[in-house]
Every structure is written in structure tokens, then in C-alpha cells.
Amino acid sequence: MREVWTTVFVMAEGPPLFAPWWRLGKRATLGLLVVVAALDGWALASVDRDFYLPDVFRPLALVCIAGFVLSGLVRANGPRRAARTLLLVVMGAVLVLEVQARLADRAVDRIEQSSDVLLRYRYRPGAVVRGAGDPQGVAVNHLGLLDLERASPKPPGVYRVVVLTGSIANDLSVPFAERFFRRLESQLEAAMPDRTVEVVNVSCEGYNTLQQVRALEQVGLTYEPDLVVVAYMLTAASIQNGGYRRIGNSFFAFRFLPMLAMAASGSACSLFAPLHERYTFDLVVRNPLERLALLSRLHHFNVLVAALPVLERFDDPVCAQLYDQVVDTAKQVGFPTVRVADAFLGAPWEDFMKPGQRWDLCHPNAAGHRRIGDALADGVVKLLTGPEPGPR
């Protein structure tokens, strides 16, 4: 960054080889210094020490300086000042959008940092989480889960299912009672009338597959599960910190670029394909599933891996390939699977979109949750009644 600041100070004086109109002047110099300092400060503030995130802000500072230099080619004072002012305003707007996007995504009232270096963060026990679906709020239980309190040790006669997933299970716009894991519980109770069924939601917004399996180790095993359901979202292969969602180290880009990519490609599914490239996928998905297989043998529970749909044409070939990749990987590890996405085939994806949420691709409305819960229940019943019964 030293070269950037050196360039700014040199420009403030203006080398004698250049005409006087090239010089910035005091006001222009001050404006440029403020913007470059702000961009540099935000670059430092948005660093994530655990992940390599390409820095977009220091290059923007260099772009700003280059813009001031090139504006010097305009000899007329008025247009030259207008160009420089516009450049400063644009850079200032970028910083404002970044700050707004970061503050909107922090959810500090319900999230706290975790001492576990793999989890990184979790829900704060005792926090009351409110949303459009539950204005009265749902309390985070004593283990940091957005779910009911459950007895420990597990009472006799109880069949417990632990659901591992990301933000879909904790969508605040869908009433708690209508979320898919609650639907799964009611459907299994109807299918297994001789037993008490409890479905435990072990999930947190932004968790990838590695974090989900880690949460099972740290918290979920406390519930002594008979079955673990991995409800796989296509965002679960991300290697960034899901608590602060970014593309590179830009919070605003996370919100804006997907919309741009969708407009360019015509399909939301293309957004998820880079997450499933071989090394990233093997590191964040395959390896945790292999660890989950080890845990299942040590703690005597069964596993079902379910591929959840995104809200795009349900026969989109790109998404279909990604669902296949997840299902095939789970089968290679030795897990039974269910393609929940297939339960949506033939239906308009718009029927499961929340009103005014075209860009929310992974969080269906209550009707979508019901269909997911029913498909999972069918998969669990087939698992339990198949040639190799599931219950212990």
C-alpha cells in the first residue's frame, strides 16, 4: 500500500514536466486522500484471517488514483472537476453499500462467536429470534439450537432424528410450526404410531457441511440420535465464513453479483456450480461425510443424505447435475439418499417462492417446507422398512 500513498502525495504537487492543469489542488488532494484512506481502512476491516479472500478495495484505490491522473487529460476545469467529483462519489457509494450490507448481515442479536475454530459462530443460548413468520419469537435453547428443549438422556421409547442443514431450517419468514423438520416429525409420528418421534434441528444459518458435522459432534450427539438427516443445500460447499457472507472480501458483491449472474445466464443454478468444483467439494462436503460415516459407526446411528432443491426450474440440467453429484458422493461413502428435488418436478417453481423474494433461491415458502418434509418422511420410512432396517 506504500506505493499508493506515495503516488497520491506526488500527484498533490504535480511534477514540473506536466502542465499546471494536471495538478490536483488542495481540495482534490484532500478528497482523494480521504477516499483512499477509507478504501484502505475497509480492506483491513474486512480481512478474514482464516480464509483467503481476494481484496477488491485496494485495487479500487488504485483505480481512483488512475482516474484522477487520466482526468488531467481534460484541459477544461469544469469537466475535469466534474469527472473527479463523480469518481469520488462512486467510491464513496461503494463504501456506503459495503457498510450497509455488512450491518444487515451480522445478526448480532442472535449470533455469538464460538470457541470452536471449525464452527466459528453459533446461536446465542437464550436469545429470542423474531421474524415475519413468528412475531412472538422462538427462543434459542440452552445448547445454542433454534429448537425446542429436549430431554437428555433420551427417554425410553423415543426415536430421535437429528437434522443437519443450514439457514433453510431457521427461515424467520416461515412459522416455526410449519418448517420442514417439524413437518417431518408429524409425518413420522403418523407412520410410526408405536413410538414417540422427536426431530431435532441442529442447524445454523451459513453453516457448510463441515460445520454441520462439527455441530453434530459438539451438540447433536448429546441427543443420542437414531438417525441423522443431512438436508443438503447447494450453498453447503462454501468455504467462506457463512456468518459474514462475501464474495472476495466484499459484502455488497455477495448481494449484487448473483443477481447480475442470473440475469446474464438466465439460470440460478450456475451460481452454485463453482462451489462444487472438485477440491472445494471434496474438502467441505466429501471429507465431512466420511467423518460422519465414522461417527455413525461409533455412536450407532443411521444417516440419510437428502438433496434439497433451489428455486429455479426444477428440471434445470445444471442443478440436476449438482444434485447427482451430492447423491453419488453420499452413496460412495455408504449412505442412503433421497433426491428431495425430485418431489418438485412438474411444479412451477414460482409456487414455492416467497412474495417479493425473487433473489432468495434457497428458502422456499411454507408450501415448499411441507413438500420437503413429506419427501424426507417418505425417505425415512423407506429406510426403516427396507431390507436393512434402520432403527437400533
PDB file of N, CA and C in Angstrom, residues 307-375:
ATOM      1  N   ALA A 307     -30.891 -34.302  -0.983  1.00  0.00           N
ATOM      2  CA  ALA A 307     -30.541 -33.153  -1.822  1.00  0.00           C
ATOM      3  C   ALA A 307     -31.760 -32.252  -1.961  1.00  0.00           C
ATOM      4  N   LEU A 308     -31.681 -31.047  -1.368  1.00  0.00           N
ATOM      5  CA  LEU A 308     -32.789 -30.107  -1.407  1.00  0.00           C
ATOM      6  C   LEU A 308     -32.735 -29.268  -2.683  1.00  0.00           C
ATOM      7  N   PRO A 309     -33.880 -28.808  -3.171  1.00  0.00           N
ATOM      8  CA  PRO A 309     -33.895 -28.031  -4.417  1.00  0.00           C
ATOM      9  C   PRO A 309     -33.618 -26.554  -4.170  1.00  0.00           C
ATOM     10  N   VAL A 310     -33.205 -25.872  -5.237  1.00  0.00           N
ATOM     11  CA  VAL A 310     -33.197 -24.419  -5.232  1.00  0.00           C
ATOM     12  C   VAL A 310     -34.397 -23.958  -6.053  1.00  0.00           C
ATOM     13  N   LEU A 311     -34.771 -22.702  -5.862  1.00  0.00           N
ATOM     14  CA  LEU A 311     -35.962 -22.182  -6.511  1.00  0.00           C
ATOM     15  C   LEU A 311     -35.624 -21.680  -7.908  1.00  0.00           C
ATOM     16  N   GLU A 312     -35.527 -22.626  -8.790  1.00  0.00           N
ATOM     17  CA  GLU A 312     -35.293 -22.414 -10.214  1.00  0.00           C
ATOM     18  C   GLU A 312     -36.083 -23.510 -10.914  1.00  0.00           C
ATOM     19  N   ARG A 313     -36.145 -23.489 -12.224  1.00  0.00           N
ATOM     20  CA  ARG A 313     -36.838 -24.577 -12.920  1.00  0.00           C
ATOM     21  C   ARG A 313     -36.347 -25.900 -12.353  1.00  0.00           C
ATOM     22  N   PHE A 314     -37.273 -26.728 -11.909  1.00  0.00           N
ATOM     23  CA  PHE A 314     -36.883 -27.944 -11.193  1.00  0.00           C
ATOM     24  C   PHE A 314     -36.299 -29.007 -12.111  1.00  0.00           C
ATOM     25  N   ASP A 315     -36.367 -28.784 -13.428  1.00  0.00           N
ATOM     26  CA  ASP A 315     -35.707 -29.691 -14.367  1.00  0.00           C
ATOM     27  C   ASP A 315     -34.458 -29.060 -14.967  1.00  0.00           C
ATOM     28  N   ASP A 316     -33.951 -28.002 -14.339  1.00  0.00           N
ATOM     29  CA  ASP A 316     -32.743 -27.331 -14.836  1.00  0.00           C
ATOM     30  C   ASP A 316     -31.589 -28.335 -14.853  1.00  0.00           C
ATOM     31  N   PRO A 317     -30.911 -28.526 -15.998  1.00  0.00           N
ATOM     32  CA  PRO A 317     -29.868 -29.559 -16.084  1.00  0.00           C
ATOM     33  C   PRO A 317     -28.646 -29.268 -15.219  1.00  0.00           C
ATOM     34  N   VAL A 318     -28.332 -27.980 -14.995  1.00  0.00           N
ATOM     35  CA  VAL A 318     -27.169 -27.656 -14.162  1.00  0.00           C
ATOM     36  C   VAL A 318     -27.430 -28.066 -12.721  1.00  0.00           C
ATOM     37  N   CYS A 319     -28.596 -27.706 -12.198  1.00  0.00           N
ATOM     38  CA  CYS A 319     -28.937 -28.114 -10.834  1.00  0.00           C
ATOM     39  C   CYS A 319     -29.045 -29.628 -10.727  1.00  0.00           C
ATOM     40  N   ALA A 320     -29.634 -30.272 -11.742  1.00  0.00           N
ATOM     41  CA  ALA A 320     -29.773 -31.726 -11.717  1.00  0.00           C
ATOM     42  C   ALA A 320     -28.406 -32.397 -11.598  1.00  0.00           C
ATOM     43  N   GLN A 321     -27.417 -31.855 -12.292  1.00  0.00           N
ATOM     44  CA  GLN A 321     -26.068 -32.413 -12.213  1.00  0.00           C
ATOM     45  C   GLN A 321     -25.483 -32.251 -10.808  1.00  0.00           C
ATOM     46  N   LEU A 322     -25.767 -31.116 -10.165  1.00  0.00           N
ATOM     47  CA  LEU A 322     -25.262 -30.893  -8.815  1.00  0.00           C
ATOM     48  C   LEU A 322     -25.953 -31.818  -7.807  1.00  0.00           C
ATOM     49  N   TYR A 323     -27.268 -32.009  -7.972  1.00  0.00           N
ATOM     50  CA  TYR A 323     -27.968 -32.963  -7.096  1.00  0.00           C
ATOM     51  C   TYR A 323     -27.368 -34.363  -7.258  1.00  0.00           C
ATOM     52  N   ASP A 324     -27.102 -34.745  -8.519  1.00  0.00           N
ATOM     53  CA  ASP A 324     -26.499 -36.058  -8.781  1.00  0.00           C
ATOM     54  C   ASP A 324     -25.138 -36.182  -8.108  1.00  0.00           C
ATOM     55  N   GLN A 325     -24.366 -35.109  -8.156  1.00  0.00           N
ATOM     56  CA  GLN A 325     -23.036 -35.137  -7.556  1.00  0.00           C
ATOM     57  C   GLN A 325     -23.122 -35.381  -6.049  1.00  0.00           C
ATOM     58  N   VAL A 326     -24.051 -34.715  -5.398  1.00  0.00           N
ATOM     59  CA  VAL A 326     -24.225 -34.885  -3.956  1.00  0.00           C
ATOM     60  C   VAL A 326     -24.693 -36.301  -3.643  1.00  0.00           C
ATOM     61  N   VAL A 327     -25.693 -36.765  -4.370  1.00  0.00           N
ATOM     62  CA  VAL A 327     -26.244 -38.100  -4.137  1.00  0.00           C
ATOM     63  C   VAL A 327     -25.186 -39.175  -4.389  1.00  0.00           C
ATOM     64  N   ASP A 328     -24.453 -39.062  -5.490  1.00  0.00           N
ATOM     65  CA  ASP A 328     -23.422 -40.051  -5.814  1.00  0.00           C
ATOM     66  C   ASP A 328     -22.329 -40.080  -4.751  1.00  0.00           C
ATOM     67  N   THR A 329     -21.940 -38.901  -4.270  1.00  0.00           N
ATOM     68  CA  THR A 329     -20.908 -38.840  -3.232  1.00  0.00           C
ATOM     69  C   THR A 329     -21.380 -39.532  -1.964  1.00  0.00           C
ATOM     70  N   ALA A 330     -22.628 -39.262  -1.561  1.00  0.00           N
ATOM     71  CA  ALA A 330     -23.169 -39.899  -0.364  1.00  0.00           C
ATOM     72  C   ALA A 330     -23.223 -41.417  -0.512  1.00  0.00           C
ATOM     73  N   LYS A 331     -23.597 -41.877  -1.692  1.00  0.00           N
ATOM     74  CA  LYS A 331     -23.653 -43.331  -1.919  1.00  0.00           C
ATOM     75  C   LYS A 331     -22.259 -43.938  -1.867  1.00  0.00           C
ATOM     76  N   GLN A 332     -21.259 -43.226  -2.391  1.00  0.00           N
ATOM     77  CA  GLN A 332     -19.893 -43.728  -2.332  1.00  0.00           C
ATOM     78  C   GLN A 332     -19.413 -43.862  -0.884  1.00  0.00           C
ATOM     79  N   VAL A 333     -19.861 -42.944  -0.022  1.00  0.00           N
ATOM     80  CA  VAL A 333     -19.495 -43.020   1.389  1.00  0.00           C
ATOM     81  C   VAL A 333     -20.248 -44.143   2.091  1.00  0.00           C
ATOM     82  N   GLY A 334     -21.395 -44.543   1.516  1.00  0.00           N
ATOM     83  CA  GLY A 334     -22.168 -45.632   2.088  1.00  0.00           C
ATOM     84  C   GLY A 334     -23.505 -45.234   2.679  1.00  0.00           C
ATOM     85  N   PHE A 335     -23.993 -44.029   2.350  1.00  0.00           N
ATOM     86  CA  PHE A 335     -25.235 -43.535   2.910  1.00  0.00           C
ATOM     87  C   PHE A 335     -26.394 -43.713   1.934  1.00  0.00           C
ATOM     88  N   PRO A 336     -27.568 -44.062   2.440  1.00  0.00           N
ATOM     89  CA  PRO A 336     -28.765 -43.992   1.605  1.00  0.00           C
ATOM     90  C   PRO A 336     -29.111 -42.523   1.325  1.00  0.00           C
ATOM     91  N   THR A 337     -29.820 -42.301   0.243  1.00  0.00           N
ATOM     92  CA  THR A 337     -30.086 -40.933  -0.191  1.00  0.00           C
ATOM     93  C   THR A 337     -31.536 -40.771  -0.631  1.00  0.00           C
ATOM     94  N   VAL A 338     -31.949 -39.525  -0.710  1.00  0.00           N
ATOM     95  CA  VAL A 338     -33.238 -39.171  -1.297  1.00  0.00           C
ATOM     96  C   VAL A 338     -33.075 -37.824  -2.006  1.00  0.00           C
ATOM     97  N   ARG A 339     -33.511 -37.793  -3.251  1.00  0.00           N
ATOM     98  CA  ARG A 339     -33.467 -36.536  -4.008  1.00  0.00           C
ATOM     99  C   ARG A 339     -34.780 -35.799  -3.761  1.00  0.00           C
ATOM    100  N   VAL A 340     -34.773 -34.962  -2.744  1.00  0.00           N
ATOM    101  CA  VAL A 340     -35.970 -34.196  -2.421  1.00  0.00           C
ATOM    102  C   VAL A 340     -36.369 -33.307  -3.593  1.00  0.00           C
ATOM    103  N   ALA A 341     -35.387 -32.882  -4.367  1.00  0.00           N
ATOM    104  CA  ALA A 341     -35.673 -32.032  -5.523  1.00  0.00           C
ATOM    105  C   ALA A 341     -36.632 -32.714  -6.494  1.00  0.00           C
ATOM    106  N   ASP A 342     -36.588 -34.041  -6.560  1.00  0.00           N
ATOM    107  CA  ASP A 342     -37.472 -34.753  -7.492  1.00  0.00           C
ATOM    108  C   ASP A 342     -38.941 -34.621  -7.099  1.00  0.00           C
ATOM    109  N   ALA A 343     -39.207 -34.366  -5.829  1.00  0.00           N
ATOM    110  CA  ALA A 343     -40.590 -34.205  -5.379  1.00  0.00           C
ATOM    111  C   ALA A 343     -41.213 -32.921  -5.911  1.00  0.00           C
ATOM    112  N   PHE A 344     -40.394 -32.045  -6.481  1.00  0.00           N
ATOM    113  CA  PHE A 344     -40.885 -30.774  -7.005  1.00  0.00           C
ATOM    114  C   PHE A 344     -41.017 -30.787  -8.526  1.00  0.00           C
ATOM    115  N   LEU A 345     -40.575 -31.864  -9.170  1.00  0.00           N
ATOM    116  CA  LEU A 345     -40.621 -31.916 -10.626  1.00  0.00           C
ATOM    117  C   LEU A 345     -42.053 -31.766 -11.128  1.00  0.00           C
ATOM    118  N   GLY A 346     -42.203 -30.979 -12.183  1.00  0.00           N
ATOM    119  CA  GLY A 346     -43.518 -30.755 -12.767  1.00  0.00           C
ATOM    120  C   GLY A 346     -44.280 -29.606 -12.158  1.00  0.00           C
ATOM    121  N   ALA A 347     -43.805 -29.069 -11.036  1.00  0.00           N
ATOM    122  CA  ALA A 347     -44.482 -27.948 -10.377  1.00  0.00           C
ATOM    123  C   ALA A 347     -43.786 -26.641 -10.759  1.00  0.00           C
ATOM    124  N   PRO A 348     -44.515 -25.561 -10.883  1.00  0.00           N
ATOM    125  CA  PRO A 348     -43.887 -24.259 -11.150  1.00  0.00           C
ATOM    126  C   PRO A 348     -43.076 -23.806  -9.936  1.00  0.00           C
ATOM    127  N   TRP A 349     -41.834 -23.431 -10.155  1.00  0.00           N
ATOM    128  CA  TRP A 349     -41.008 -23.009  -9.027  1.00  0.00           C
ATOM    129  C   TRP A 349     -41.581 -21.758  -8.367  1.00  0.00           C
ATOM    130  N   GLU A 350     -42.342 -20.960  -9.134  1.00  0.00           N
ATOM    131  CA  GLU A 350     -42.918 -19.734  -8.566  1.00  0.00           C
ATOM    132  C   GLU A 350     -43.893 -20.025  -7.433  1.00  0.00           C
ATOM    133  N   ASP A 351     -44.492 -21.227  -7.436  1.00  0.00           N
ATOM    134  CA  ASP A 351     -45.454 -21.581  -6.391  1.00  0.00           C
ATOM    135  C   ASP A 351     -44.805 -21.684  -5.013  1.00  0.00           C
ATOM    136  N   PHE A 352     -43.486 -21.820  -4.978  1.00  0.00           N
ATOM    137  CA  PHE A 352     -42.785 -22.015  -3.708  1.00  0.00           C
ATOM    138  C   PHE A 352     -41.905 -20.815  -3.351  1.00  0.00           C
ATOM    139  N   MET A 353     -42.025 -19.754  -4.133  1.00  0.00           N
ATOM    140  CA  MET A 353     -41.258 -18.541  -3.877  1.00  0.00           C
ATOM    141  C   MET A 353     -42.003 -17.660  -2.874  1.00  0.00           C
ATOM    142  N   LYS A 354     -41.272 -17.092  -1.944  1.00  0.00           N
ATOM    143  CA  LYS A 354     -41.881 -16.160  -1.007  1.00  0.00           C
ATOM    144  C   LYS A 354     -42.176 -14.835  -1.720  1.00  0.00           C
ATOM    145  N   PRO A 355     -43.273 -14.175  -1.380  1.00  0.00           N
ATOM    146  CA  PRO A 355     -43.641 -12.924  -2.064  1.00  0.00           C
ATOM    147  C   PRO A 355     -42.527 -11.884  -1.989  1.00  0.00           C
ATOM    148  N   GLY A 356     -42.201 -11.330  -3.146  1.00  0.00           N
ATOM    149  CA  GLY A 356     -41.188 -10.281  -3.192  1.00  0.00           C
ATOM    150  C   GLY A 356     -39.775 -10.741  -2.929  1.00  0.00           C
ATOM    151  N   GLN A 357     -39.496 -12.045  -3.026  1.00  0.00           N
ATOM    152  CA  GLN A 357     -38.171 -12.584  -2.715  1.00  0.00           C
ATOM    153  C   GLN A 357     -37.589 -13.352  -3.905  1.00  0.00           C
ATOM    154  N   ARG A 358     -37.604 -12.731  -5.090  1.00  0.00           N
ATOM    155  CA  ARG A 358     -37.121 -13.408  -6.289  1.00  0.00           C
ATOM    156  C   ARG A 358     -35.668 -13.841  -6.172  1.00  0.00           C
ATOM    157  N   TRP A 359     -34.876 -13.123  -5.406  1.00  0.00           N
ATOM    158  CA  TRP A 359     -33.452 -13.435  -5.342  1.00  0.00           C
ATOM    159  C   TRP A 359     -33.131 -14.398  -4.207  1.00  0.00           C
ATOM    160  N   ASP A 360     -34.126 -14.789  -3.429  1.00  0.00           N
ATOM    161  CA  ASP A 360     -33.897 -15.774  -2.376  1.00  0.00           C
ATOM    162  C   ASP A 360     -34.117 -17.161  -2.969  1.00  0.00           C
ATOM    163  N   LEU A 361     -33.043 -17.797  -3.365  1.00  0.00           N
ATOM    164  CA  LEU A 361     -33.112 -19.027  -4.149  1.00  0.00           C
ATOM    165  C   LEU A 361     -33.203 -20.290  -3.305  1.00  0.00           C
ATOM    166  N   CYS A 362     -32.848 -20.206  -2.033  1.00  0.00           N
ATOM    167  CA  CYS A 362     -32.692 -21.417  -1.224  1.00  0.00           C
ATOM    168  C   CYS A 362     -33.730 -21.558  -0.117  1.00  0.00           C
ATOM    169  N   HIS A 363     -34.619 -20.575   0.012  1.00  0.00           N
ATOM    170  CA  HIS A 363     -35.552 -20.585   1.134  1.00  0.00           C
ATOM    171  C   HIS A 363     -36.987 -20.518   0.618  1.00  0.00           C
ATOM    172  N   PRO A 364     -37.630 -21.672   0.475  1.00  0.00           N
ATOM    173  CA  PRO A 364     -38.997 -21.692  -0.039  1.00  0.00           C
ATOM    174  C   PRO A 364     -39.999 -21.210   1.001  1.00  0.00           C
ATOM    175  N   ASN A 365     -41.230 -21.013   0.536  1.00  0.00           N
ATOM    176  CA  ASN A 365     -42.314 -20.631   1.438  1.00  0.00           C
ATOM    177  C   ASN A 365     -42.808 -21.848   2.220  1.00  0.00           C
ATOM    178  N   ALA A 366     -43.900 -21.665   2.981  1.00  0.00           N
ATOM    179  CA  ALA A 366     -44.405 -22.749   3.822  1.00  0.00           C
ATOM    180  C   ALA A 366     -44.834 -23.957   2.995  1.00  0.00           C
ATOM    181  N   ALA A 367     -45.361 -23.720   1.784  1.00  0.00           N
ATOM    182  CA  ALA A 367     -45.749 -24.835   0.913  1.00  0.00           C
ATOM    183  C   ALA A 367     -44.527 -25.655   0.518  1.00  0.00           C
ATOM    184  N   GLY A 368     -43.408 -24.987   0.256  1.00  0.00           N
ATOM    185  CA  GLY A 368     -42.175 -25.695  -0.053  1.00  0.00           C
ATOM    186  C   GLY A 368     -41.676 -26.504   1.127  1.00  0.00           C
ATOM    187  N   HIS A 369     -41.788 -25.938   2.323  1.00  0.00           N
ATOM    188  CA  HIS A 369     -41.381 -26.679   3.527  1.00  0.00           C
ATOM    189  C   HIS A 369     -42.233 -27.928   3.713  1.00  0.00           C
ATOM    190  N   ARG A 370     -43.529 -27.826   3.437  1.00  0.00           N
ATOM    191  CA  ARG A 370     -44.389 -29.005   3.573  1.00  0.00           C
ATOM    192  C   ARG A 370     -43.968 -30.100   2.605  1.00  0.00           C
ATOM    193  N   ARG A 371     -43.653 -29.702   1.375  1.00  0.00           N
ATOM    194  CA  ARG A 371     -43.264 -30.710   0.391  1.00  0.00           C
ATOM    195  C   ARG A 371     -41.919 -31.332   0.749  1.00  0.00           C
ATOM    196  N   ILE A 372     -40.998 -30.527   1.247  1.00  0.00           N
ATOM    197  CA  ILE A 372     -39.702 -31.067   1.680  1.00  0.00           C
ATOM    198  C   ILE A 372     -39.895 -32.037   2.842  1.00  0.00           C
ATOM    199  N   GLY A 373     -40.706 -31.645   3.826  1.00  0.00           N
ATOM    200  CA  GLY A 373     -40.946 -32.516   4.967  1.00  0.00           C
ATOM    201  C   GLY A 373     -41.573 -33.842   4.575  1.00  0.00           C
ATOM    202  N   ASP A 374     -42.521 -33.793   3.631  1.00  0.00           N
ATOM    203  CA  ASP A 374     -43.171 -35.024   3.172  1.00  0.00           C
ATOM    204  C   ASP A 374     -42.189 -35.931   2.433  1.00  0.00           C
ATOM    205  N   ALA A 375     -41.358 -35.332   1.580  1.00  0.00           N
ATOM    206  CA  ALA A 375     -40.381 -36.131   0.834  1.00  0.00           C
ATOM    207  C   ALA A 375     -39.363 -36.767   1.772  1.00  0.00           C
TER     208      ALA A 375
END
